[in-house]
Structures are given as C-alpha cells and as structure tokens.
C-alpha cells in the first residue's frame, strides 16, 4: 500500500499591507496604517492560491467560519470606511495646504522682523555715534564760551583800569594815537628840511607828546593786554562757531537716524501683531489637522482589522480545500493499490497517481 505523507500546512498567507504615511511636516512624526487588498474568489476550486482583486476586500469565505450576513456587513463597513478615508485624506490635504501657507507666512514675517531688527540696530548704532559727537562738541563749545566769558570780563576790567589812568592825568587823547603821532613827528624831523623856528615848534610839540605818553605808559600796557585778549577771544569765537555748525549738522543727522529707527520699529510692531494672528491661525489649523489625522488612523486600523478577518477566512478556506484535495488523492492511491493487488488494468489517471506516489516515496527516502 502506498504510504501517506502528510505535509505541514504552510499555505496561510500574510495580508499584504500598503503603508500610508501620514506625516506632519512640523512635528516630523509618521503613522502607518494598512490599506485594504485584493479579495479571494470563494467559488474557486483550484488547489493553488486564487487571489483576485475586486472591490478591495478579501471575500473568500467559508460558511463554518463566517456566514453571509457577517461577510456582507463587513463588506459594507469596509466600503463606508474606504469612502471615509478618501474624504478624510482630501480634507487633510486641504488643511495641510492652509496650515503650510500659514506657516510660510509666519516664517516670512519672522524673516522680515529679523531684517528690520538688524536695520534698527544699525540706525541706533549710527545715531549714537552722532549723538556722542554732538555731546562732545557741546562740551567743548561750553568750555570755549566759558573761556571767552572770562576773557571778556578781564577786558572789561582792563578798560576800567585804563580809564582811571587817563582820568588821573587828564589826557583825552588816545594813547595809541598819541604814540603813532610821536613816531610820525620823529620821522618828519629826521627826514624833512625846515626852518629853525618851525623845527623848534615841532620839537616842543614832540616833547609835550612824549611827556604825555610817558604819563600814559601804564595805559598803553593795558591797551596791549586788551588787544591780545581781544585777538584770543576772536580766535576762540571762530572755533566755537565751527563747533556750533558741527553740532547742528551732527544733531540733524542724529535726529534723521532716530526718526528712521522709529519708523522701522513701528513696522516691527505691526508685523509682530500680524505674526501673532498668523501664528494662532497656524496652530488652529494644525490642531484640526491632528484631530482629523487621529480619526483617519482609527479608520485605517479598523480597515486592517476587517482585512485580518477576511485573511483568516481565506486561510481557513484554503486549509479545508487542501484537506479535501489530499483526501481525494489518498482515496485514488488506495484505489490504485487495490487494482494492483487484484492485477486489474490501470487507467492513464491511475498511472499518473501511481507515478506520483512513487515519486513522493523516493523524495521521502532522500
């Protein structure tokens, strides 16, 4: 008798999965959920795997595992789930576009704000440089004005001292003019030819003037001091005037930079207010996106569960189908063995069964 050889059932197939990646661009998180696959034709009588792609469900069933009502219910549920998933994905795509647009706008605002802040800092740095120059110029101008004020007071005292001297000697003539007249008269005496009487008169006048000048010597020294101080005051005033112009120029530039800084600062404030609104919009859309994504994941999990049930049904059907085929083959082997014992004529089908049995025995020995 042909010996039977039982093979371990390894025909149960794993359900194929198509990973759907739902990614959040900001968080970087990814979730995977299986997609429904092809269905099994429950009426197929072939011993090999007969998987056909129909409506996206595995529908090869066995009445002992899943009745028709259950199969119909799950198929309907799967159909609804697929529609829901498609709708949710469409909604997610739309929300993602809105969310990303808000995010891009927010990032654009952040970039503009950063640039404006840099500009304001540059304005402030330049403004502070001119402000410092104005302060230094004002300080120097004040020092000059203080010196000028002191020298004016000194000149005033010198004039009073000069007037006291001229009043004492009752000299009405200006000492400077008096000195100039003496020099002119001396030059005339030395260079001109004149009569004796005229020369005598000139010499007498020269002597009187020299006497008056001698009396006014103190006043002349004072006048020289006044002239020196006046020259110093004029020099200081010129420097003060230059500083005054520098102050006006630098102060104007400082004010201009300050106004530019205020203008750019207002732009920053306006952008920050708008950025807050955009940021709020972004998080609201992100929240909606996450909520819908959670619903989508649950539906995909349910699809996977239903697919698993159909996979179990399919595996059970194949197992039963294999058992029936093996039982049928075993019966044929027994019939062939019986014919051989009785020396009956074997048919072509009998010979094929016999050859298969011999091959199996040989393989088992090897």
CSV table of C-alpha atoms in Angstrom, one decimal:
chain,number,residue,atom,x,y,z
A,1,UNK,CA,0.0,0.0,0.0
A,2,UNK,CA,1.2,3.4,-0.8
A,3,UNK,CA,2.3,5.2,2.3
A,4,UNK,CA,0.7,8.5,3.1
A,5,UNK,CA,2.9,11.6,3.6
A,6,UNK,CA,1.4,14.5,5.5
A,7,UNK,CA,2.8,17.9,4.7
A,8,UNK,CA,2.6,20.7,7.2
A,9,UNK,CA,0.2,23.4,6.1
A,10,UNK,CA,2.1,26.5,5.2
A,11,UNK,CA,-0.4,28.0,2.8
A,12,UNK,CA,-1.7,30.7,5.1
A,13,UNK,CA,-0.7,34.0,3.6
A,14,UNK,CA,0.1,37.2,5.4
A,15,UNK,CA,-2.1,40.0,4.4
A,16,UNK,CA,-0.3,42.5,2.2
A,17,UNK,CA,-0.1,46.0,3.5
A,18,UNK,CA,0.4,49.3,1.8
A,19,UNK,CA,1.8,51.7,4.3
A,20,UNK,CA,0.1,55.0,4.3
A,21,UNK,CA,2.4,57.6,5.7
A,22,UNK,CA,0.6,60.5,7.4
A,23,UNK,CA,3.3,62.9,8.1
A,24,UNK,CA,3.2,66.2,9.9
A,25,UNK,CA,5.8,68.5,8.4
A,26,UNK,CA,6.3,70.4,11.6
A,27,UNK,CA,6.5,67.5,14.1
A,28,UNK,CA,8.2,65.1,11.7
A,29,UNK,CA,6.0,62.2,13.1
A,30,UNK,CA,4.8,59.5,10.8
A,31,UNK,CA,2.0,57.0,11.3
A,32,UNK,CA,1.4,53.9,9.2
A,33,UNK,CA,-1.9,52.2,8.6
A,34,UNK,CA,-2.6,49.2,6.3
A,35,UNK,CA,-4.7,49.6,3.1
A,36,UNK,CA,-7.2,47.0,2.0
A,37,UNK,CA,-6.0,44.5,-0.5
A,38,UNK,CA,-7.5,42.0,-3.1
A,39,UNK,CA,-10.3,39.6,-2.4
A,40,UNK,CA,-10.5,35.8,-2.8
A,41,UNK,CA,-13.0,34.1,-5.1
A,42,UNK,CA,-14.7,31.7,-2.7
A,43,UNK,CA,-16.0,29.6,-5.6
A,44,UNK,CA,-12.6,28.8,-6.9
A,45,UNK,CA,-11.9,25.1,-6.9
A,46,UNK,CA,-8.2,25.3,-7.8
A,47,UNK,CA,-5.7,23.9,-5.3
A,48,UNK,CA,-3.4,26.8,-5.8
A,49,UNK,CA,-3.9,30.3,-4.4
A,50,UNK,CA,-6.6,32.1,-6.3
A,51,UNK,CA,-6.5,35.7,-5.3
A,52,UNK,CA,-8.4,38.2,-7.4
A,53,UNK,CA,-8.6,42.0,-7.0
A,54,UNK,CA,-12.2,43.0,-6.9
A,55,UNK,CA,-13.7,45.7,-4.7
A,56,UNK,CA,-10.6,45.9,-2.4
A,57,UNK,CA,-11.8,43.2,0.1
A,58,UNK,CA,-10.7,39.6,0.8
A,59,UNK,CA,-14.0,37.8,0.3
A,60,UNK,CA,-13.1,34.1,0.1
A,61,UNK,CA,-15.2,32.7,2.9
A,62,UNK,CA,-16.3,29.5,4.5
A,63,UNK,CA,-19.7,29.1,6.0
A,64,UNK,CA,-18.3,27.4,9.0
A,65,UNK,CA,-16.1,30.5,9.7
A,66,UNK,CA,-18.1,33.5,8.5
A,67,UNK,CA,-21.8,33.5,7.4
A,68,UNK,CA,-23.0,35.5,4.5
A,69,UNK,CA,-24.6,38.1,6.7
A,70,UNK,CA,-21.4,38.8,8.6
A,71,UNK,CA,-19.5,38.9,5.3
A,72,UNK,CA,-22.0,41.4,3.8
A,73,UNK,CA,-21.9,43.5,6.9
A,74,UNK,CA,-18.1,43.7,6.9
A,75,UNK,CA,-18.0,44.4,3.2
A,76,UNK,CA,-20.5,47.3,3.6
A,77,UNK,CA,-18.5,48.6,6.6
A,78,UNK,CA,-15.3,48.4,4.5
A,79,UNK,CA,-16.9,50.2,1.7
A,80,UNK,CA,-18.0,53.0,4.0
A,81,UNK,CA,-14.6,53.1,5.7
A,82,UNK,CA,-12.9,53.5,2.3
A,83,UNK,CA,-15.1,56.4,1.4
A,84,UNK,CA,-14.5,58.0,4.8
A,85,UNK,CA,-10.7,57.5,4.4
A,86,UNK,CA,-10.8,59.1,0.9
A,87,UNK,CA,-12.8,62.0,2.3
A,88,UNK,CA,-10.5,62.4,5.3
A,89,UNK,CA,-7.4,62.4,3.2
A,90,UNK,CA,-8.9,65.0,0.9
A,91,UNK,CA,-9.7,67.1,4.0
A,92,UNK,CA,-6.2,66.5,5.4
A,93,UNK,CA,-4.6,67.7,2.1
A,94,UNK,CA,-6.7,70.8,2.1
A,95,UNK,CA,-5.9,71.6,5.7
A,96,UNK,CA,-2.3,70.9,5.1
A,97,UNK,CA,-2.2,73.5,2.4
A,98,UNK,CA,-3.8,76.0,4.6
A,99,UNK,CA,-1.6,75.1,7.5
A,100,UNK,CA,1.6,75.3,5.4
A,101,UNK,CA,0.5,78.6,3.9
A,102,UNK,CA,0.0,80.0,7.4
A,103,UNK,CA,3.4,78.6,8.5
A,104,UNK,CA,5.1,80.0,5.4
A,105,UNK,CA,3.5,83.4,6.1
A,106,UNK,CA,4.6,83.3,9.7
A,107,UNK,CA,8.2,82.4,8.7
A,108,UNK,CA,8.1,85.2,6.2
A,109,UNK,CA,7.1,87.6,8.9
A,110,UNK,CA,9.8,86.3,11.2
A,111,UNK,CA,12.4,86.8,8.4
A,112,UNK,CA,11.2,90.4,7.8
A,113,UNK,CA,11.2,91.2,11.5
A,114,UNK,CA,14.7,89.8,11.8
A,115,UNK,CA,15.9,92.0,8.9
A,116,UNK,CA,14.1,95.1,10.3
A,117,UNK,CA,15.6,94.5,13.8
A,118,UNK,CA,19.1,94.4,12.2
A,119,UNK,CA,18.3,97.6,10.4
A,120,UNK,CA,17.1,99.3,13.6
A,121,UNK,CA,20.2,98.3,15.4
A,122,UNK,CA,22.4,99.8,12.6
A,123,UNK,CA,20.4,103.0,12.7
A,124,UNK,CA,20.7,103.1,16.5
A,125,UNK,CA,24.5,102.5,16.3
A,126,UNK,CA,24.9,105.3,13.8
A,127,UNK,CA,22.6,107.6,15.7
A,128,UNK,CA,24.5,107.0,18.9
A,129,UNK,CA,27.8,107.9,17.2
A,130,UNK,CA,26.4,111.3,16.0
A,131,UNK,CA,24.8,111.9,19.4
A,132,UNK,CA,28.1,111.3,21.1
A,133,UNK,CA,29.8,113.7,18.7
A,134,UNK,CA,27.1,116.3,19.5
A,135,UNK,CA,27.7,115.9,23.2
A,136,UNK,CA,31.4,116.2,22.8
A,137,UNK,CA,31.1,119.2,20.6
A,138,UNK,CA,28.7,120.9,23.1
A,139,UNK,CA,31.1,120.2,25.9
A,140,UNK,CA,34.0,121.7,24.0
A,141,UNK,CA,31.8,124.7,23.0
A,142,UNK,CA,30.8,125.3,26.6
A,143,UNK,CA,34.5,125.2,27.6
A,144,UNK,CA,35.3,127.8,24.9
A,145,UNK,CA,32.3,130.0,25.9
A,146,UNK,CA,33.5,129.9,29.5
A,147,UNK,CA,37.0,131.0,28.5
A,148,UNK,CA,35.5,133.7,26.2
A,149,UNK,CA,33.4,134.9,29.1
A,150,UNK,CA,36.3,135.1,31.4
A,151,UNK,CA,38.4,137.0,28.9
A,152,UNK,CA,35.6,139.5,28.2
A,153,UNK,CA,35.4,140.1,32.0
A,154,UNK,CA,39.2,140.6,32.0
A,155,UNK,CA,39.0,143.1,29.1
A,156,UNK,CA,36.2,144.9,30.9
A,157,UNK,CA,38.5,145.3,34.0
A,158,UNK,CA,41.4,146.4,31.8
A,159,UNK,CA,39.2,149.1,30.2
A,160,UNK,CA,38.2,150.4,33.7
A,161,UNK,CA,41.9,150.5,34.7
A,162,UNK,CA,42.8,152.4,31.5
A,163,UNK,CA,40.1,154.9,32.1
A,164,UNK,CA,41.3,155.5,35.6
A,165,UNK,CA,44.8,156.3,34.3
A,166,UNK,CA,43.6,158.7,31.6
A,167,UNK,CA,41.4,160.5,34.1
A,168,UNK,CA,44.2,160.9,36.5
A,169,UNK,CA,46.4,162.7,34.0
A,170,UNK,CA,43.5,164.4,32.3
A,171,UNK,CA,44.6,163.0,28.9
A,172,UNK,CA,41.9,163.0,26.4
A,173,UNK,CA,43.9,161.8,23.5
A,174,UNK,CA,44.0,158.1,22.7
A,175,UNK,CA,47.4,156.7,23.9
A,176,UNK,CA,47.7,154.6,20.8
A,177,UNK,CA,47.1,157.6,18.6
A,178,UNK,CA,49.5,159.6,20.7
A,179,UNK,CA,52.2,157.0,20.2
A,180,UNK,CA,51.5,157.0,16.5
A,181,UNK,CA,51.8,160.8,16.3
A,182,UNK,CA,55.1,160.8,18.1
A,183,UNK,CA,56.6,158.2,15.7
A,184,UNK,CA,55.3,160.3,12.7
A,185,UNK,CA,56.8,163.6,14.1
A,186,UNK,CA,60.2,161.9,14.8
A,187,UNK,CA,60.3,160.7,11.2
A,188,UNK,CA,59.4,164.2,9.9
A,189,UNK,CA,62.2,165.8,12.0
A,190,UNK,CA,64.7,163.3,10.7
A,191,UNK,CA,63.8,163.4,7.0
A,192,UNK,CA,62.5,166.9,6.3
A,193,UNK,CA,64.4,170.2,5.9
A,194,UNK,CA,62.6,173.0,7.7
A,195,UNK,CA,63.2,176.5,9.2
A,196,UNK,CA,64.7,176.8,12.6
A,197,UNK,CA,61.5,178.2,14.1
A,198,UNK,CA,59.4,175.5,12.6
A,199,UNK,CA,61.8,172.8,13.8
A,200,UNK,CA,61.7,174.3,17.3
A,201,UNK,CA,58.0,174.3,17.4
A,202,UNK,CA,57.9,170.7,16.2
A,203,UNK,CA,60.4,169.6,18.8
A,204,UNK,CA,58.5,171.3,21.6
A,205,UNK,CA,55.3,169.6,20.4
A,206,UNK,CA,57.1,166.3,20.2
A,207,UNK,CA,58.5,166.8,23.8
A,208,UNK,CA,55.0,167.5,25.1
A,209,UNK,CA,53.6,164.4,23.4
A,210,UNK,CA,56.4,162.3,24.8
A,211,UNK,CA,55.7,163.6,28.3
A,212,UNK,CA,52.0,162.8,27.9
A,213,UNK,CA,52.9,159.4,26.5
A,214,UNK,CA,55.2,158.7,29.5
A,215,UNK,CA,52.3,159.6,31.8
A,216,UNK,CA,50.1,157.2,29.8
A,217,UNK,CA,52.7,154.3,29.8
A,218,UNK,CA,50.5,152.2,32.2
A,219,UNK,CA,47.5,152.8,30.0
A,220,UNK,CA,49.4,151.6,26.9
A,221,UNK,CA,50.4,148.4,28.6
A,222,UNK,CA,46.8,147.8,29.5
A,223,UNK,CA,45.7,148.5,25.9
A,224,UNK,CA,48.2,146.0,24.6
A,225,UNK,CA,46.7,143.4,27.0
A,226,UNK,CA,43.2,144.3,25.8
A,227,UNK,CA,44.3,143.9,22.2
A,228,UNK,CA,45.9,140.5,22.9
A,229,UNK,CA,42.8,139.3,24.8
A,230,UNK,CA,40.6,140.5,22.0
A,231,UNK,CA,42.6,138.5,19.5
A,232,UNK,CA,42.3,135.4,21.7
A,233,UNK,CA,38.5,136.0,22.0
A,234,UNK,CA,38.2,136.2,18.2
A,235,UNK,CA,40.1,133.0,17.8
A,236,UNK,CA,38.0,131.2,20.4
A,237,UNK,CA,34.8,132.5,18.9
A,238,UNK,CA,35.8,131.2,15.4
A,239,UNK,CA,36.4,127.8,17.0
A,240,UNK,CA,33.1,128.0,18.8
A,241,UNK,CA,31.3,128.9,15.6
A,242,UNK,CA,32.8,125.9,13.8
A,243,UNK,CA,31.7,123.7,16.7
A,244,UNK,CA,28.2,125.2,16.5
A,245,UNK,CA,27.9,124.3,12.9
A,246,UNK,CA,29.2,120.8,13.6
A,247,UNK,CA,26.7,120.4,16.4
A,248,UNK,CA,23.8,121.5,14.1
A,249,UNK,CA,25.0,119.1,11.3
A,250,UNK,CA,25.5,116.1,13.6
A,251,UNK,CA,22.3,116.8,15.6
A,252,UNK,CA,20.3,116.9,12.3
A,253,UNK,CA,21.9,113.6,11.2
A,254,UNK,CA,21.2,112.0,14.6
A,255,UNK,CA,17.6,113.1,14.5
A,256,UNK,CA,17.2,111.7,11.0
A,257,UNK,CA,18.6,108.4,12.1
A,258,UNK,CA,16.4,108.4,15.2
A,259,UNK,CA,13.3,109.0,13.1
A,260,UNK,CA,14.3,106.2,10.7
A,261,UNK,CA,14.7,104.0,13.7
A,262,UNK,CA,11.2,104.8,15.0
A,263,UNK,CA,9.7,104.2,11.5
A,264,UNK,CA,11.3,100.7,11.3
A,265,UNK,CA,10.4,99.9,14.9
A,266,UNK,CA,6.7,100.7,14.1
A,267,UNK,CA,7.0,98.3,11.1
A,268,UNK,CA,8.3,95.6,13.5
A,269,UNK,CA,5.4,96.2,15.9
A,270,UNK,CA,2.9,95.9,13.1
A,271,UNK,CA,4.5,92.7,11.8
A,272,UNK,CA,4.6,91.2,15.2
A,273,UNK,CA,0.9,91.9,15.7
A,274,UNK,CA,0.1,90.3,12.3
A,275,UNK,CA,2.5,87.4,13.1
A,276,UNK,CA,0.6,86.7,16.3
A,277,UNK,CA,-2.6,86.3,14.3
A,278,UNK,CA,-0.9,84.1,11.7
A,279,UNK,CA,0.7,82.0,14.4
A,280,UNK,CA,-2.7,81.5,16.0
A,281,UNK,CA,-4.2,80.5,12.7
A,282,UNK,CA,-1.3,78.1,12.1
A,283,UNK,CA,-1.9,76.3,15.4
A,284,UNK,CA,-5.7,76.2,14.9
A,285,UNK,CA,-5.2,74.5,11.5
A,286,UNK,CA,-2.6,72.2,13.0
A,287,UNK,CA,-5.0,71.2,15.7
A,288,UNK,CA,-7.7,70.4,13.2
A,289,UNK,CA,-5.2,68.5,11.1
A,290,UNK,CA,-4.1,66.4,14.1
A,291,UNK,CA,-7.7,65.7,15.1
A,292,UNK,CA,-8.7,64.5,11.6
A,293,UNK,CA,-5.4,62.5,11.4
A,294,UNK,CA,-6.4,60.7,14.6
A,295,UNK,CA,-9.8,59.8,13.1
A,296,UNK,CA,-8.1,58.7,9.9
A,297,UNK,CA,-5.7,56.4,11.8
A,298,UNK,CA,-8.6,54.8,13.7
A,299,UNK,CA,-10.4,54.1,10.5
A,300,UNK,CA,-7.3,52.6,8.9
A,301,UNK,CA,-6.8,50.4,11.9
A,302,UNK,CA,-10.4,49.2,11.6
A,303,UNK,CA,-9.8,48.5,7.9
A,304,UNK,CA,-6.8,46.4,8.9
A,305,UNK,CA,-8.9,44.5,11.4
A,306,UNK,CA,-11.5,43.7,8.8
A,307,UNK,CA,-8.8,42.7,6.4
A,308,UNK,CA,-7.4,40.4,9.0
A,309,UNK,CA,-10.8,38.7,9.5
A,310,UNK,CA,-11.0,38.1,5.7
A,311,UNK,CA,-7.5,36.8,5.8
A,312,UNK,CA,-8.4,34.3,8.5
A,313,UNK,CA,-11.4,33.2,6.4
A,314,UNK,CA,-9.3,32.8,3.3
A,315,UNK,CA,-6.6,30.8,5.2
A,316,UNK,CA,-9.3,28.5,6.7
A,317,UNK,CA,-10.9,28.0,3.2
A,318,UNK,CA,-7.5,27.1,1.7
A,319,UNK,CA,-6.8,24.7,4.5
A,320,UNK,CA,-10.1,23.0,4.0
A,321,UNK,CA,-9.6,22.9,0.3
A,322,UNK,CA,-6.2,21.3,0.7
A,323,UNK,CA,-7.6,18.7,3.1
A,324,UNK,CA,-10.3,17.8,0.6
A,325,UNK,CA,-7.7,17.5,-2.2
A,326,UNK,CA,-5.4,15.4,-0.1
A,327,UNK,CA,-8.3,13.2,0.9
A,328,UNK,CA,-9.3,12.8,-2.8
A,329,UNK,CA,-5.7,11.9,-3.7
A,330,UNK,CA,-5.5,9.4,-0.9
A,331,UNK,CA,-8.6,7.7,-2.0
A,332,UNK,CA,-7.2,7.5,-5.5
A,333,UNK,CA,-4.0,6.0,-4.2
A,334,UNK,CA,-5.9,3.4,-2.2
A,335,UNK,CA,-7.9,2.5,-5.3
A,336,UNK,CA,-4.8,2.1,-7.4
A,337,UNK,CA,-3.2,-0.1,-4.8
A,338,UNK,CA,-6.3,-2.2,-4.7
A,339,UNK,CA,-6.2,-2.6,-8.5
A,340,UNK,CA,-2.5,-3.5,-8.4
A,341,UNK,CA,-3.2,-6.2,-5.8
A,342,UNK,CA,-6.0,-7.6,-7.9
A,343,UNK,CA,-3.9,-7.2,-11.1
A,344,UNK,CA,-6.5,-5.1,-12.7
A,345,UNK,CA,-5.9,-2.9,-15.7
A,346,UNK,CA,-4.8,0.6,-14.7
A,347,UNK,CA,-6.1,3.7,-16.5
A,348,UNK,CA,-4.0,6.6,-17.6
A,349,UNK,CA,-5.2,8.5,-14.5
A,350,UNK,CA,-4.3,5.5,-12.3
A,351,UNK,CA,-0.8,5.5,-13.8
A,352,UNK,CA,-0.3,9.2,-13.1
A,353,UNK,CA,-1.4,8.6,-9.4
A,354,UNK,CA,0.9,5.7,-9.1
A,355,UNK,CA,3.9,7.6,-10.6
A,356,UNK,CA,3.2,10.5,-8.2
A,357,UNK,CA,3.1,8.1,-5.2
A,358,UNK,CA,6.4,6.5,-6.3
A,359,UNK,CA,8.0,10.0,-6.6
A,360,UNK,CA,6.8,11.0,-3.2
A,361,UNK,CA,8.2,7.8,-1.7
A,362,UNK,CA,11.6,8.4,-3.4
A,363,UNK,CA,11.7,12.0,-2.1
A,364,UNK,CA,10.8,11.0,1.4
A,365,UNK,CA,13.8,8.5,1.4
A,366,UNK,CA,16.1,11.1,0.1
